[in-house]
GROMACS .gro file of N, CA and C in nm:
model
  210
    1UNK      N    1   6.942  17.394   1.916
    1UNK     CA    2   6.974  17.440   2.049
    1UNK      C    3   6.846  17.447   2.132
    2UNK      N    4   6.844  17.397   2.264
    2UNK     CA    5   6.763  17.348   2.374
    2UNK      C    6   6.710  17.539   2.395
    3UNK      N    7   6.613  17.573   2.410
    3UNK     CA    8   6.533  17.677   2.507
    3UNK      C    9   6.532  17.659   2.666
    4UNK      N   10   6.556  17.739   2.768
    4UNK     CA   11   6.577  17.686   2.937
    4UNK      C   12   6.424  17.776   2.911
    5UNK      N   13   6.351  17.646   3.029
    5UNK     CA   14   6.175  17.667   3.014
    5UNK      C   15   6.162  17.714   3.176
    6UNK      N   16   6.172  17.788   3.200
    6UNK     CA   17   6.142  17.814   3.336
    6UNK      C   18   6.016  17.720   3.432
    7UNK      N   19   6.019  17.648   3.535
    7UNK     CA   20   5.840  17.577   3.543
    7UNK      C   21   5.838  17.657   3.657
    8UNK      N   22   5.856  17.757   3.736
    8UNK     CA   23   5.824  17.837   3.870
    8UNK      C   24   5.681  17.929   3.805
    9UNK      N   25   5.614  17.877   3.881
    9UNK     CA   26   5.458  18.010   3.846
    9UNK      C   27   5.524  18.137   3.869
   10UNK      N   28   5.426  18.196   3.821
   10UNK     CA   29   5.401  18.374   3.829
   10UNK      C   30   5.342  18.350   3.981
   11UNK      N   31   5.415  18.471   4.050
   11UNK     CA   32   5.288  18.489   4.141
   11UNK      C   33   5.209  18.637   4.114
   12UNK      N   34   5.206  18.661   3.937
   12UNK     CA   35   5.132  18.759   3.942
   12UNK      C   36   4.976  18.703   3.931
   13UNK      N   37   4.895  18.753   4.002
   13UNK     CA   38   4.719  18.711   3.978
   13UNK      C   39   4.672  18.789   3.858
   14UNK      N   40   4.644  18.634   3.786
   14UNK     CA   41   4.545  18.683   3.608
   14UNK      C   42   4.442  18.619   3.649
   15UNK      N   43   4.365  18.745   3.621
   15UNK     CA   44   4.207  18.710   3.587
   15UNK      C   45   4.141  18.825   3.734
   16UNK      N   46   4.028  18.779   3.735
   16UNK     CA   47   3.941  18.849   3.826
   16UNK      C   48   3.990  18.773   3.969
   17UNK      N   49   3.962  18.843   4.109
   17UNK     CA   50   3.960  18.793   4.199
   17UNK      C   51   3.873  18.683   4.280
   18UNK      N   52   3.887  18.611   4.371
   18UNK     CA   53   3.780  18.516   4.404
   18UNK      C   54   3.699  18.609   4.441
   19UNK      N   55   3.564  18.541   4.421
   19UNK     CA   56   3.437  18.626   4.477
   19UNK      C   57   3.399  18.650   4.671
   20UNK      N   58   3.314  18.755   4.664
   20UNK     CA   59   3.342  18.724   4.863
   20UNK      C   60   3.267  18.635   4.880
   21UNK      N   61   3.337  18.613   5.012
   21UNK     CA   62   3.247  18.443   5.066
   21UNK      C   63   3.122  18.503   5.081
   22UNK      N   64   3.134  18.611   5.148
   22UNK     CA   65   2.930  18.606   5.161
   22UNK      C   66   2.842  18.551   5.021
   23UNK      N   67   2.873  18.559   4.941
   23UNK     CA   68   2.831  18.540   4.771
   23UNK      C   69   2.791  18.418   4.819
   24UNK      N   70   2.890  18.298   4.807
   24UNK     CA   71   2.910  18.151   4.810
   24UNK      C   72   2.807  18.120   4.927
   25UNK      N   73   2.814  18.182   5.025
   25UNK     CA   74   2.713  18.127   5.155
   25UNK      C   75   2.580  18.165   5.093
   26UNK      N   76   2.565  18.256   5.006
   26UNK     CA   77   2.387  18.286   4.993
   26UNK      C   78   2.339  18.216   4.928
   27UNK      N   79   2.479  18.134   4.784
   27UNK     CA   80   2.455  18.082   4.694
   27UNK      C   81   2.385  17.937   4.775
   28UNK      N   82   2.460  17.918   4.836
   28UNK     CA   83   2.469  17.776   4.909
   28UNK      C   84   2.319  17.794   5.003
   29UNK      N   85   2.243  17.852   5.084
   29UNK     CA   86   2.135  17.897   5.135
   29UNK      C   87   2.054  17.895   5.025
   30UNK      N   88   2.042  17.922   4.962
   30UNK     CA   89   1.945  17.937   4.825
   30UNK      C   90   1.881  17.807   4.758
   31UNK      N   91   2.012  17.710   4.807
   31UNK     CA   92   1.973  17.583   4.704
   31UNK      C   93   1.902  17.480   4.827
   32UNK      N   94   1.796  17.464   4.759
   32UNK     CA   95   1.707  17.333   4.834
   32UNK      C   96   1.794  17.233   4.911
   33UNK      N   97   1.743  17.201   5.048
   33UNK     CA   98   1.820  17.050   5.098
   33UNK      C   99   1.843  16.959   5.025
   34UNK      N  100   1.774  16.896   4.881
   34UNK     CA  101   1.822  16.806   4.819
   34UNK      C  102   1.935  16.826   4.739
   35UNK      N  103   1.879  16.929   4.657
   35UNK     CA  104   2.026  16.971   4.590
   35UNK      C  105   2.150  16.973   4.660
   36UNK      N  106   2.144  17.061   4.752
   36UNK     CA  107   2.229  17.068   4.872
   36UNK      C  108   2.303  16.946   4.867
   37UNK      N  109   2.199  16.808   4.875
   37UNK     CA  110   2.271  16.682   4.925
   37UNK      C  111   2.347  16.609   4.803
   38UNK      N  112   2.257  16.642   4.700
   38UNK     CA  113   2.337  16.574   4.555
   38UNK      C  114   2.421  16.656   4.519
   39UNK      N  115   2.472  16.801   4.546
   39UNK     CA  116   2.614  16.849   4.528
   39UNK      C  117   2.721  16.793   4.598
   40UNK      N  118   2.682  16.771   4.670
   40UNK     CA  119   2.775  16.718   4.832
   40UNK      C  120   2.789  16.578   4.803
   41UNK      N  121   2.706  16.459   4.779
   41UNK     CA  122   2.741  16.340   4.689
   41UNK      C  123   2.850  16.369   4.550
   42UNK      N  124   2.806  16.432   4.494
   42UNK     CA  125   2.908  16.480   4.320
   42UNK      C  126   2.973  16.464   4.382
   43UNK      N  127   3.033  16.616   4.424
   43UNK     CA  128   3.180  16.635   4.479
   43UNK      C  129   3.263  16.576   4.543
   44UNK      N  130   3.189  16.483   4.629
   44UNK     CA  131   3.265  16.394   4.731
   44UNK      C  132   3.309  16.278   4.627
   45UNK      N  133   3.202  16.240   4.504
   45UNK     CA  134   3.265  16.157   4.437
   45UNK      C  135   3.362  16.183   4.366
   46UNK      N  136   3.391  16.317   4.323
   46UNK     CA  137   3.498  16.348   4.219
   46UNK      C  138   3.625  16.334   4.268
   47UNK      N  139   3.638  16.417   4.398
   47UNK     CA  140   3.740  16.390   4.511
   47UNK      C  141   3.794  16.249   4.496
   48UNK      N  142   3.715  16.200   4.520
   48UNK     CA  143   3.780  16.059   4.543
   48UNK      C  144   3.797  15.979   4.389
   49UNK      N  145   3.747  15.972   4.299
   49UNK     CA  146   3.841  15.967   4.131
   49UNK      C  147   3.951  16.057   4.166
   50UNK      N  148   3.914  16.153   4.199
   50UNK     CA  149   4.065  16.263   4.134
   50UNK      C  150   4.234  16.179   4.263
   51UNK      N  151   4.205  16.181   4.372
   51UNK     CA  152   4.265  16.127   4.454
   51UNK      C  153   4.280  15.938   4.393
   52UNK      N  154   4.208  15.879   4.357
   52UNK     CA  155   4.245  15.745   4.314
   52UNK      C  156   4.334  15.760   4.205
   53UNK      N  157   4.315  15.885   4.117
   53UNK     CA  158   4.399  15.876   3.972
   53UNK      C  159   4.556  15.914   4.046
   54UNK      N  160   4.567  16.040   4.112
   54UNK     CA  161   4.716  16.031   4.197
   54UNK      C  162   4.759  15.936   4.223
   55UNK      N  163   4.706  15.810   4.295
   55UNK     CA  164   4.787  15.715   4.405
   55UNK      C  165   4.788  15.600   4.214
   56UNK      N  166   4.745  15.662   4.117
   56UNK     CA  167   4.755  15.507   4.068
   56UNK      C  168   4.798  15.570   3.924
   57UNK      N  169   4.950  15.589   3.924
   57UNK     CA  170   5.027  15.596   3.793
   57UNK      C  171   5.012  15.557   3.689
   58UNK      N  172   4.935  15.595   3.567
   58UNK     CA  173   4.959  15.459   3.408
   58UNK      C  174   4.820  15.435   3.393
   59UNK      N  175   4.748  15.470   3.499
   59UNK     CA  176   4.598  15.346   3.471
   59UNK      C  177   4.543  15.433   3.415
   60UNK      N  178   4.426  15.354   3.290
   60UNK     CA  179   4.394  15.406   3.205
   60UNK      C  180   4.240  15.438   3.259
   61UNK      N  181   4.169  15.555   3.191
   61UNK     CA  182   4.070  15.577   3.255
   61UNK      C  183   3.940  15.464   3.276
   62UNK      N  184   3.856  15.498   3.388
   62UNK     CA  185   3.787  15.393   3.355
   62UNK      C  186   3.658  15.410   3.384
   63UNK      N  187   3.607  15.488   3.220
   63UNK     CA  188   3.487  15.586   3.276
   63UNK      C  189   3.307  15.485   3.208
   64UNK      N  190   3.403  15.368   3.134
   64UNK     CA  191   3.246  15.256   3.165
   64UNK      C  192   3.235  15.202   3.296
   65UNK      N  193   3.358  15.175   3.390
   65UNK     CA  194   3.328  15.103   3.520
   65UNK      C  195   3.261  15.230   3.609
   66UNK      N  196   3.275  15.337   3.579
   66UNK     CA  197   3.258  15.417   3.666
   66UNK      C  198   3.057  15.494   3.618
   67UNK      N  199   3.063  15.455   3.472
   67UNK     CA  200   2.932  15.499   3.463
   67UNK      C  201   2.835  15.366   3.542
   68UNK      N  202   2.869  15.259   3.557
   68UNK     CA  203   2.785  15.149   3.603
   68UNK      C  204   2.745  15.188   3.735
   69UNK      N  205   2.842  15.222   3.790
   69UNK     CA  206   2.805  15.306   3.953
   69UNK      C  207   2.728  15.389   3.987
   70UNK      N  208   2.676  15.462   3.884
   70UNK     CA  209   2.585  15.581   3.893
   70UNK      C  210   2.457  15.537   3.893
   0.00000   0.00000   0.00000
């Protein structure tokens, strides 16, 4: 006999709360213009893997084509 699996989240909050933004802005002030710029490169690249893997169903990863890029 089948179990009924509920998939609706909790909207109870587990874990600690987000931190205050002031935190994140000092964090972000703190770090050198370069760093600054190679976080902001990462991220923008991950974004866009994570968004290519959505639009593209089945495809298998493709993390030698993607180390050649670096």
């Amino acid at each position: 006999m089948r179990r009924a699996v509920s998939h609706v989240q909790s909207l109870i909050q587990h874990g600690s709360p987000p931190p205050d933004s002031s935190q994140g802005i000092s964090r972000w002030e703190a770090l050198p213009p370069a760093n600054r710029q190679r976080l902001l490169w990462l991220l923008s690249h991950l974004l866009e893997r994570q968004l290519e893997r959505g639009r593209t169903p089945g495809k298998e990863d493709d993390d030698e084509l993607d180390a050649s890029t670096e």
